[in-house]
mmCIF file of C-alpha atoms and ligand atoms in Angstrom:
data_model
loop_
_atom_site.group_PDB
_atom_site.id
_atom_site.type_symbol
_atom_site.label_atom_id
_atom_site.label_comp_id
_atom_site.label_asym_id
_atom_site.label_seq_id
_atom_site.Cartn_x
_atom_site.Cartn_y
_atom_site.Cartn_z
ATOM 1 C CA UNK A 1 4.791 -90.557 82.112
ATOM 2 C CA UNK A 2 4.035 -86.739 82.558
ATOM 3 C CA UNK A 3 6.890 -84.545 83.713
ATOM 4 C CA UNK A 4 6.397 -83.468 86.949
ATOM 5 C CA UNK A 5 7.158 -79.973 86.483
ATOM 6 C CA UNK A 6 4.307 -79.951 83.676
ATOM 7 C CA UNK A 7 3.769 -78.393 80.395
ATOM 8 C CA UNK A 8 6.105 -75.327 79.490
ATOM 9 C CA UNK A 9 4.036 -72.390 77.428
ATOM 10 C CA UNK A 10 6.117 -70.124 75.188
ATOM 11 C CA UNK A 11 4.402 -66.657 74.723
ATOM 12 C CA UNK A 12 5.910 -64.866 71.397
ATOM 13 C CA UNK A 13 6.405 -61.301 71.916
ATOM 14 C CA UNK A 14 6.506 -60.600 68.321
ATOM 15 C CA UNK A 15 6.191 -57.263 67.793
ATOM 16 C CA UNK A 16 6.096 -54.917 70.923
ATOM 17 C CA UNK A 17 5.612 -51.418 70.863
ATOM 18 C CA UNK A 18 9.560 -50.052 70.882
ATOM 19 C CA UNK A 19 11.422 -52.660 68.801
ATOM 20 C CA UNK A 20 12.073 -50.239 65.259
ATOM 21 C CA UNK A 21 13.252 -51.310 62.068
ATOM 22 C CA UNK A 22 16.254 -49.215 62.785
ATOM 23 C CA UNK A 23 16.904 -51.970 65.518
ATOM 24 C CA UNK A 24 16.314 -54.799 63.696
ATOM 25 C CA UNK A 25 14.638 -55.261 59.775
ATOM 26 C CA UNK A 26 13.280 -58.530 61.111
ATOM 27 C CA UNK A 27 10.393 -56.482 63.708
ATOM 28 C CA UNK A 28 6.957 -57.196 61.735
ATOM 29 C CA UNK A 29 4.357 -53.776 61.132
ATOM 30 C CA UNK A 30 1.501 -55.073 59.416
ATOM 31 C CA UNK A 31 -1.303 -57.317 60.522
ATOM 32 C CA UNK A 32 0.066 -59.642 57.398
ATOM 33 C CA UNK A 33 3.415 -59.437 58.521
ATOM 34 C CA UNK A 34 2.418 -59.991 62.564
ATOM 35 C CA UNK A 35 0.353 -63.020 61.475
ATOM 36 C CA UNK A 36 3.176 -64.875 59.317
ATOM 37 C CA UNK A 37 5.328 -64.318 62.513
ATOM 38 C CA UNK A 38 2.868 -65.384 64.421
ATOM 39 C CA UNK A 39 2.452 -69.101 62.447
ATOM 40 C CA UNK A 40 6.459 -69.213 62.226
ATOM 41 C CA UNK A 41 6.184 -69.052 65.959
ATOM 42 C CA UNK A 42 3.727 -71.712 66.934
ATOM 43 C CA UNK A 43 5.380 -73.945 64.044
ATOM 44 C CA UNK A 44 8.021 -73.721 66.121
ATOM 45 C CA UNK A 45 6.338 -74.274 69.736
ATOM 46 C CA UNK A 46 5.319 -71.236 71.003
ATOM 47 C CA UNK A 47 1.456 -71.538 72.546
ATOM 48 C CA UNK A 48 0.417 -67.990 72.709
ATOM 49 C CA UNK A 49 1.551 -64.438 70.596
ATOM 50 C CA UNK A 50 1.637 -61.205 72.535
ATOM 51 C CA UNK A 51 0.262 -58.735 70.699
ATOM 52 C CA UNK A 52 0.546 -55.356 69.428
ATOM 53 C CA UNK A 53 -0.089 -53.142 66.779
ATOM 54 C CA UNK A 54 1.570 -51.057 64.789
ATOM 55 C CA UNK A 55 0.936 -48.254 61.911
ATOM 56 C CA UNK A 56 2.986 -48.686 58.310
ATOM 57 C CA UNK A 57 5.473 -46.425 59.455
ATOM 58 C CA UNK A 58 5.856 -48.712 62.682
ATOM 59 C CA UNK A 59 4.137 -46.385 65.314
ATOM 60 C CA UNK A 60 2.607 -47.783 67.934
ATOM 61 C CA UNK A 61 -1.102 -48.097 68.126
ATOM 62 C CA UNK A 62 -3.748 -49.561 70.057
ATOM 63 C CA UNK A 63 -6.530 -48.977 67.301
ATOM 64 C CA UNK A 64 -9.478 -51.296 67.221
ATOM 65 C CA UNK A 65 -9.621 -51.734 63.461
ATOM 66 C CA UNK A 66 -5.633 -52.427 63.418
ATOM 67 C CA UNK A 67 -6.412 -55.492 66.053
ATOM 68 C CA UNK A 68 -9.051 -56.539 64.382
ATOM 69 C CA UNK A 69 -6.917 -57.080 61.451
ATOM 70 C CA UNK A 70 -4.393 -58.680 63.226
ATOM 71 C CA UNK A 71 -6.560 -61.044 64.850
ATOM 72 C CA UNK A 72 -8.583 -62.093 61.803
ATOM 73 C CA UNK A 73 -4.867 -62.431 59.903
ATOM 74 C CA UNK A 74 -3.482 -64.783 62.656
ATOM 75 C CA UNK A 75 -6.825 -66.940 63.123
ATOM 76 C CA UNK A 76 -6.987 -67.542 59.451
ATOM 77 C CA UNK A 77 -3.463 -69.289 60.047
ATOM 78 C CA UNK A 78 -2.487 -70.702 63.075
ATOM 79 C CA UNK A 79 -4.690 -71.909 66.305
ATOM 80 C CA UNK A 80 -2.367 -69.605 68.712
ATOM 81 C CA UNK A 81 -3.866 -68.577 71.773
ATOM 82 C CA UNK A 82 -3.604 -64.854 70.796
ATOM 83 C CA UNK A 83 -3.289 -62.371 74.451
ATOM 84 C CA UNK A 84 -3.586 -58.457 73.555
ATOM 85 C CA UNK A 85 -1.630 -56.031 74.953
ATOM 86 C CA UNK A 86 -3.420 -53.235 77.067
ATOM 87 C CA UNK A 87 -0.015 -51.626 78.108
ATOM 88 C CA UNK A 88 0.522 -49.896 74.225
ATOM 89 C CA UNK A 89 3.389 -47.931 74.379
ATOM 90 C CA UNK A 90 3.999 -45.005 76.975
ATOM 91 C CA UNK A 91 2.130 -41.874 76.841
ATOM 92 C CA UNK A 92 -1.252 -43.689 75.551
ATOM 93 C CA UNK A 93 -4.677 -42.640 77.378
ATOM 94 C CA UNK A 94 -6.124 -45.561 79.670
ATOM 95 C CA UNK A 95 -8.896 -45.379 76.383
ATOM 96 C CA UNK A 96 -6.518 -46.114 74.162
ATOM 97 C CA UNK A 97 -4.829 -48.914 75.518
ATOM 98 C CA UNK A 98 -8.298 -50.796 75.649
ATOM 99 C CA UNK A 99 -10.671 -49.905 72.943
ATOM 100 C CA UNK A 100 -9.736 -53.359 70.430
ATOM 101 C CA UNK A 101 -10.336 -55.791 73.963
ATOM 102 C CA UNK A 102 -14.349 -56.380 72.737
ATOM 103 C CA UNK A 103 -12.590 -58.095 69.737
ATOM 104 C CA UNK A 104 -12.400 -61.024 72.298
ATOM 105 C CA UNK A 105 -8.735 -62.262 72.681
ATOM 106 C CA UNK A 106 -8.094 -64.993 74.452
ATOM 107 C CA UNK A 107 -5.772 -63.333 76.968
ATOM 108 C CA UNK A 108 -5.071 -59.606 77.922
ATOM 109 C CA UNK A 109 -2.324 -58.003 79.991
ATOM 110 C CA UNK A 110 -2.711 -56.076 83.203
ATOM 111 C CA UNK A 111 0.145 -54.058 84.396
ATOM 112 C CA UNK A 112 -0.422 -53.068 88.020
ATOM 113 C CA UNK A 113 1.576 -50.015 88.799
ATOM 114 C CA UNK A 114 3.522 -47.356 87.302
ATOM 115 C CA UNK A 115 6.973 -47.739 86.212
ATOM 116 C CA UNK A 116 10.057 -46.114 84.793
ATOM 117 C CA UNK A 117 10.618 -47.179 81.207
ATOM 118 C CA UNK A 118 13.854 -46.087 80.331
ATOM 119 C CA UNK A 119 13.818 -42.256 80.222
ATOM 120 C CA UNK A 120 9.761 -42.736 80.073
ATOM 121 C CA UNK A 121 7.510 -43.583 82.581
ATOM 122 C CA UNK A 122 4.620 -46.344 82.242
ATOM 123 C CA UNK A 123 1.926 -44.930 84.063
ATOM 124 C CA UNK A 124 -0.438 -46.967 85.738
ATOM 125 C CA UNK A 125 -2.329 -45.176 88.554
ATOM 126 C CA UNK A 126 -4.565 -47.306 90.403
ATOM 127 C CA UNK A 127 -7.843 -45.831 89.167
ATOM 128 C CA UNK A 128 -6.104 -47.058 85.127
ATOM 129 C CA UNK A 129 -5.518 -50.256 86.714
ATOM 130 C CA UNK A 130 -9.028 -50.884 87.818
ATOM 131 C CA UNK A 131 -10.701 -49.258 84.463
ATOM 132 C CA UNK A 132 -8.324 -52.154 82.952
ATOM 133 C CA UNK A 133 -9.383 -54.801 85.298
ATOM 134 C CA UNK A 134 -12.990 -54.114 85.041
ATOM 135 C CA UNK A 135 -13.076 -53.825 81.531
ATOM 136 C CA UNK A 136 -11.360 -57.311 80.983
ATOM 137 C CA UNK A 137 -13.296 -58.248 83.842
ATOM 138 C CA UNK A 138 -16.833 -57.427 82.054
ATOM 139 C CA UNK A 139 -16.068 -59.367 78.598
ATOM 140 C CA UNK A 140 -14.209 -62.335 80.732
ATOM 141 C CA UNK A 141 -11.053 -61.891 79.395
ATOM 142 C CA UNK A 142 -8.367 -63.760 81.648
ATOM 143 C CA UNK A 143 -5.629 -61.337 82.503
ATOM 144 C CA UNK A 144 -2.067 -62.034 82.525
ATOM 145 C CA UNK A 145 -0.650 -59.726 85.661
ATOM 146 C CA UNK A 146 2.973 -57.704 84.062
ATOM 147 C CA UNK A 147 4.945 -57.374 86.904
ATOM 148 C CA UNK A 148 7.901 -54.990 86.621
ATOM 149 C CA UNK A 149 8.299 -54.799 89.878
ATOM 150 C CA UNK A 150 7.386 -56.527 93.241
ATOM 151 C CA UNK A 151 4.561 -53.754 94.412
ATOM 152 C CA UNK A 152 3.096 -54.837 91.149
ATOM 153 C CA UNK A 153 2.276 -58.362 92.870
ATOM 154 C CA UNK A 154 0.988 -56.390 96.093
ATOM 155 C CA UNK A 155 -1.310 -54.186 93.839
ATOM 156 C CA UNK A 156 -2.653 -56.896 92.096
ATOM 157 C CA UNK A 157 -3.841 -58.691 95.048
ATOM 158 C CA UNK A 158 -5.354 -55.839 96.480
ATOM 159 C CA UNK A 159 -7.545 -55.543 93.397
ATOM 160 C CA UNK A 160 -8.251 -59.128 94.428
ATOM 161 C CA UNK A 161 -9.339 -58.180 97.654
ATOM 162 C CA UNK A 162 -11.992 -55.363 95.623
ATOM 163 C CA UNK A 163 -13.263 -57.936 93.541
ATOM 164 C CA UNK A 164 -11.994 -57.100 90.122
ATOM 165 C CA UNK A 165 -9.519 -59.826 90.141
ATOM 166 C CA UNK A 166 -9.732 -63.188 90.833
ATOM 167 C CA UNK A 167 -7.322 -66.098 92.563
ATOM 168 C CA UNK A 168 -5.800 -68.141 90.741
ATOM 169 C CA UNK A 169 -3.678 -64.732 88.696
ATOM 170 C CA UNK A 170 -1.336 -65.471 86.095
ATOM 171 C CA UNK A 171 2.060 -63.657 85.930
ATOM 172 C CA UNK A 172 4.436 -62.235 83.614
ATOM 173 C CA UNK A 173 7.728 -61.339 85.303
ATOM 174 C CA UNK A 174 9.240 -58.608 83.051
ATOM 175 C CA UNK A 175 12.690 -58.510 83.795
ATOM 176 C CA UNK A 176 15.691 -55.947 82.840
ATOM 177 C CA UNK A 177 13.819 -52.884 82.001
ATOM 178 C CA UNK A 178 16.321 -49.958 82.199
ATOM 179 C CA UNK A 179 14.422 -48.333 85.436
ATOM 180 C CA UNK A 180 12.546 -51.824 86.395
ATOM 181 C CA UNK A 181 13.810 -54.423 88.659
ATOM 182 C CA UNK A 182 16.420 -56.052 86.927
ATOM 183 C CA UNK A 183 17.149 -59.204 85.216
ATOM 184 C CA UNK A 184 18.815 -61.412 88.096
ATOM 185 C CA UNK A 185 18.159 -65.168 89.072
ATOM 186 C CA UNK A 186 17.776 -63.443 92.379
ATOM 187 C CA UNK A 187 14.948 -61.415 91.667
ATOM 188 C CA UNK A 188 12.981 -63.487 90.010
ATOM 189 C CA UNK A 189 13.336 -66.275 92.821
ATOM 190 C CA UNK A 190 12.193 -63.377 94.999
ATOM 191 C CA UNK A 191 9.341 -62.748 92.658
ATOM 192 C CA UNK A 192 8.324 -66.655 92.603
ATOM 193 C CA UNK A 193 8.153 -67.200 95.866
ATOM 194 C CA UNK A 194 6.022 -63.509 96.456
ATOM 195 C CA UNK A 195 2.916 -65.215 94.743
ATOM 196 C CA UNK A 196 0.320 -67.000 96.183
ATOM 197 C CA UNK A 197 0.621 -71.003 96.010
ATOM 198 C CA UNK A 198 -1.973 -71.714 92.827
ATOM 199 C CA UNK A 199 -1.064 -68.673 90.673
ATOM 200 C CA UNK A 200 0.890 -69.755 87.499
ATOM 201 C CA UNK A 201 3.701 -67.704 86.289
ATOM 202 C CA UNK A 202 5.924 -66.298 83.461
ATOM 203 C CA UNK A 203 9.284 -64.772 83.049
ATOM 204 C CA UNK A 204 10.205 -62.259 80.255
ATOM 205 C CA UNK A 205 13.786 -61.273 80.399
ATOM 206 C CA UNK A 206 14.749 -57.898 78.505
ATOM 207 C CA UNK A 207 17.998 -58.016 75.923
ATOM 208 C CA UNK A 208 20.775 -60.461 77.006
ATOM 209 C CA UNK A 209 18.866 -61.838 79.791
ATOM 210 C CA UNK A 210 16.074 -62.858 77.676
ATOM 211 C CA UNK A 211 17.147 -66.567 77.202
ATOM 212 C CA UNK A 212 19.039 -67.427 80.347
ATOM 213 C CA UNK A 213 15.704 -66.415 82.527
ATOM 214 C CA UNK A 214 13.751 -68.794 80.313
ATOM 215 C CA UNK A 215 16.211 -71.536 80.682
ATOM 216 C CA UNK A 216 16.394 -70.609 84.460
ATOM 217 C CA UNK A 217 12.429 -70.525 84.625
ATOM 218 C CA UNK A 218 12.151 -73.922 82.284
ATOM 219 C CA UNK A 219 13.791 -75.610 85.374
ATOM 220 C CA UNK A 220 11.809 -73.938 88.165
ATOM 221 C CA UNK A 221 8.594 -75.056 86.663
ATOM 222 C CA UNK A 222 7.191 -71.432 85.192
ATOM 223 C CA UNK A 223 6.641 -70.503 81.586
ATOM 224 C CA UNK A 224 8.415 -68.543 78.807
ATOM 225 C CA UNK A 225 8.015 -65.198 76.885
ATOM 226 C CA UNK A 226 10.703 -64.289 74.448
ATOM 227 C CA UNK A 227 10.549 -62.386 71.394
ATOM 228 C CA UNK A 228 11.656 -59.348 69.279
ATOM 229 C CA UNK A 229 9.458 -57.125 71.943
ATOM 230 C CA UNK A 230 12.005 -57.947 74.485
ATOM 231 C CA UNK A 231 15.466 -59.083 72.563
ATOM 232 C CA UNK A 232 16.710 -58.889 69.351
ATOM 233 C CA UNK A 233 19.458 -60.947 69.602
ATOM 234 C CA UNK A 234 19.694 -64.666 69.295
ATOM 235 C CA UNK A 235 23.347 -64.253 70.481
ATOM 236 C CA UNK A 236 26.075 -61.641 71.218
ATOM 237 C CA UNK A 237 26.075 -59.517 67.555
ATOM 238 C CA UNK A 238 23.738 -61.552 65.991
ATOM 239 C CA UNK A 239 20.057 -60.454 65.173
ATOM 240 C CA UNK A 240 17.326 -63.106 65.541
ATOM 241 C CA UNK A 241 15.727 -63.392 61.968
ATOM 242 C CA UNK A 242 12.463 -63.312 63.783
ATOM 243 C CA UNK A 243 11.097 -64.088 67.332
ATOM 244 C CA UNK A 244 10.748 -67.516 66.029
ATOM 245 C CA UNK A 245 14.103 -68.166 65.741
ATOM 246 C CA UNK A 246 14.178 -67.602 70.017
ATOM 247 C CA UNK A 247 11.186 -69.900 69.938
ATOM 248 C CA UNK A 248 13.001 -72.437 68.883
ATOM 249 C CA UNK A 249 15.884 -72.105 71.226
ATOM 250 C CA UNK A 250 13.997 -72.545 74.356
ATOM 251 C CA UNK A 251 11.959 -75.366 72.771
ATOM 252 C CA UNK A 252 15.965 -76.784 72.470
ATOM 253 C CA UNK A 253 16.572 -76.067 75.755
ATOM 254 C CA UNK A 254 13.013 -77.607 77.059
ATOM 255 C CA UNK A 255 13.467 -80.876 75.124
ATOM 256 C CA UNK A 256 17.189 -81.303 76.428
ATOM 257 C CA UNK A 257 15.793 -80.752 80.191
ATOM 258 C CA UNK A 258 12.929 -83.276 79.211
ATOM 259 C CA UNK A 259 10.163 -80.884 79.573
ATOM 260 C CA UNK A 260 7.116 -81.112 77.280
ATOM 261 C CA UNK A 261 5.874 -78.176 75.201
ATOM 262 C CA UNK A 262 2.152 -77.223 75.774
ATOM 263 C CA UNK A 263 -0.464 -77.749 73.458
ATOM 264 C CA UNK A 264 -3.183 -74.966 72.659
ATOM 265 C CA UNK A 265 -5.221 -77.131 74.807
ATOM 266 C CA UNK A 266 -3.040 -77.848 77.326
ATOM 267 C CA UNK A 267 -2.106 -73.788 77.818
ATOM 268 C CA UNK A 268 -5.886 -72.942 77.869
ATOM 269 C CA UNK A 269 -6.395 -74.991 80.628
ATOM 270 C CA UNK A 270 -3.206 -74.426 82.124
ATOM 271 C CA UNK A 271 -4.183 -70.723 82.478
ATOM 272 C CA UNK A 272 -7.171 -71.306 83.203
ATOM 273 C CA UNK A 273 -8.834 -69.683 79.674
ATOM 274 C CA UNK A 274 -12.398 -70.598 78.764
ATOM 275 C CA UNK A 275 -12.515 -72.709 75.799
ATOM 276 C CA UNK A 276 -15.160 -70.695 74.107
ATOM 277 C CA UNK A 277 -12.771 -67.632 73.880
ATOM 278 C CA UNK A 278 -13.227 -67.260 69.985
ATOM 279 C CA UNK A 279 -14.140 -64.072 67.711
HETATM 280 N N1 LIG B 301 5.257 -51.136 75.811
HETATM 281 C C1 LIG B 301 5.283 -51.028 77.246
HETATM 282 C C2 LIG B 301 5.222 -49.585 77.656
HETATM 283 C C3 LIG B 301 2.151 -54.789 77.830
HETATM 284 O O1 LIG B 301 2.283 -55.168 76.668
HETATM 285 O O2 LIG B 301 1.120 -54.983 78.467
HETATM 286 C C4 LIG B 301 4.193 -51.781 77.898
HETATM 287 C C5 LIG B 301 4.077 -53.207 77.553
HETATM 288 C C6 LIG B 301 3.270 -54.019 78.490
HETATM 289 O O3 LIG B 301 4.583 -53.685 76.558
HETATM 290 ZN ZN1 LIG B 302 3.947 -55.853 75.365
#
C-alpha cells in the first residue's frame, strides 16, 4: 500500500559555499572529494546533491570548468539527481552565479529576493532574478524556488504571472539564517500554507534546527535538505563525519514514521524533471 503522504526526497547539501575546513575537516573541496560525498549520500538515501564548487584552497566558485568536473565525477558514480546552485556565495556577479547551468543539471536554484546573510547581504534584485529565471528557463532546467523569506514566495509568483516561471514551483524553505526568517515550526507552517495547492516543497533548517525541521516536514508531507552546507553537527558537540551521516538520520526518522524514501525515478517525477535531463 503507498503511504499517503508519498515519497520523501532528501537533497544533500554537501558542500555549500561558507562551510570551511576551519569549521569542520569533513566539508569536501574537490570535484573528487564532492563526488565520493555525493555516492556516500545516495548510498544512504538521499535523491538529489546540491551543488557547489569550490577552489583547492576552499573558495567559493561558480566556474564552468569546476562544475563540469564535478558533474562528470558524480555521474561516473552514483545516478543522483544532481541540482546546481545559482546562488554561489555573496558578492558574486549575476554572470557568475550562472555560467556552468549549459552543463545541463537536472535541477537549479532560484532565489527570489535579496536577503541578509549574516553580516552579508544576498542580493537578488529583481532584474538578477529574471536573468536567472530566463536563463534556466531557455535550457529547461526545472528550478527549485530558495525561499528565505515569505516575499520570496510573492516574488516568485509574480515572475509566474511574466511568464518566466511556471505553476507547479518547487520550494526550498531555508530556515535559520542569521538575518532570514528563522527556524520555527511556526514559520514554516506559515510558509506551507503561503504556496499555491500543487507546488511541492522543501525545508532546509540552518545549524541546530537542521534535523528537527526535517523530522517536522517528514510528517507534514514535504521533503528534506540537510547537509554540511547548512549544519555541521549530527548532535550537540559532535561534527557529522560527512553530510551523509545526516542522510542517514532522517532516512531513520522516515522509516520509523513509515514513510518511503524516493527513488531517482520517483523524485524526477515527483518534481516534475524531464527524464532526458542528462549531460
Ligand atoms: N551561499 C548562499 C549565499 C543557493 O545555493 O542557491 C546562497 C545559497 C543559495 O547557498
Ligand atoms: Zn546552496
Amino acid at each position: 500500500m503507498s503511504d499517503p503522504l508519498g515519497a520523501l526526497i532528501i537533497t544533500a547539501a554537501v558542500v555549500g559555499a561558507e562551510t570551511m575546513r576551519e569549521h569542520t575537516p569533513y566539508v569536501p573541496y574537490t570535484p573528487e572529494e564532492i563526488a565520493e560525498e555525493a555516492r556516500r549520500c545516495r548510498q544512504a538515501g538521499a535523491t538529489m546533491v546540491h551543488v557547489h564548487g569550490r577552489r583547492d584552497d576552499g573558495s567559493p566558485t561558480q566556474d564552468r570548468d569546476t562544475f563540469a568536473r564535478i558533474l562528470t565525477a558524480i555521474r561516473e558514480r552514483t545516478d543522483i539527481l544532481v541540482q546546481f546552485s545559482t546562488g554561489g556565495a555573496v558578492g558574486m556577479s549575476v554572470e557568475e552565479r550562472i555560467e556552468a547551468l549549459d552543463l545541463r543539471p537536472d535541477m537549479a536554484t532560484l532565489t527570489t529576493g535579496t536577503v541578509n546573510f549574516g553580516d552579508d547581504v544576498f542580493l537578488n534584485s529583481l532584474p538578477m532574478i529574471r536573468t536567472i529565471a530566463r536563463r534556466l528557463r531557455a535550457l529547461g532546467i526545472r528550478p527549485e524556488i530558495e525561499v528565505f523569506d515569505t516575499a520570496m514566495i510573492d516574488t516568485a509568483l509574480r515572475l509566474c504571472d511574466e511568464g518566466l516561471l511556471e505553476l507547479p514551483l518547487h520550494f526550498d524553505f531555508v530556515l535559520g539564517v542569521p538575518g532570514a526568517m528563522g527556524a520555527s515550526e511556526r514559520n514554516l507552517n506559515f510558509l506551507v500554507e503561503s504556496i499555491p495547492d500543487g507546488s511541492t516543497w522543501s525545508v532546509a533548517g540552518v545549524g541546530r534546527y537542521e534535523l528537527p525541521l526535517a523530522y517536522r516536514a517528514i510528517e507534514m508531507g514535504g521533503h528534506v535538505r540537510v547537509g554540511l552546507e547548512d549544519n555541521i553537527y549530527l548532535k550537540k558537540g559532535v561534527l557529522a563525519e560527512g553530510s551523509y551521516q545526516l542522510v542517514e538520520r532522517v532516512v531513520r526518522h522516515s522509516e520509523k514514521f513509515g514513510r518511503p524514501i524516493a527513488t531517482v525515478d520517483e523524485a524526477r517525477s515527483i518534481l516534475r524533471i524531464s527524464p532526458d535531463r542528462t549531460l
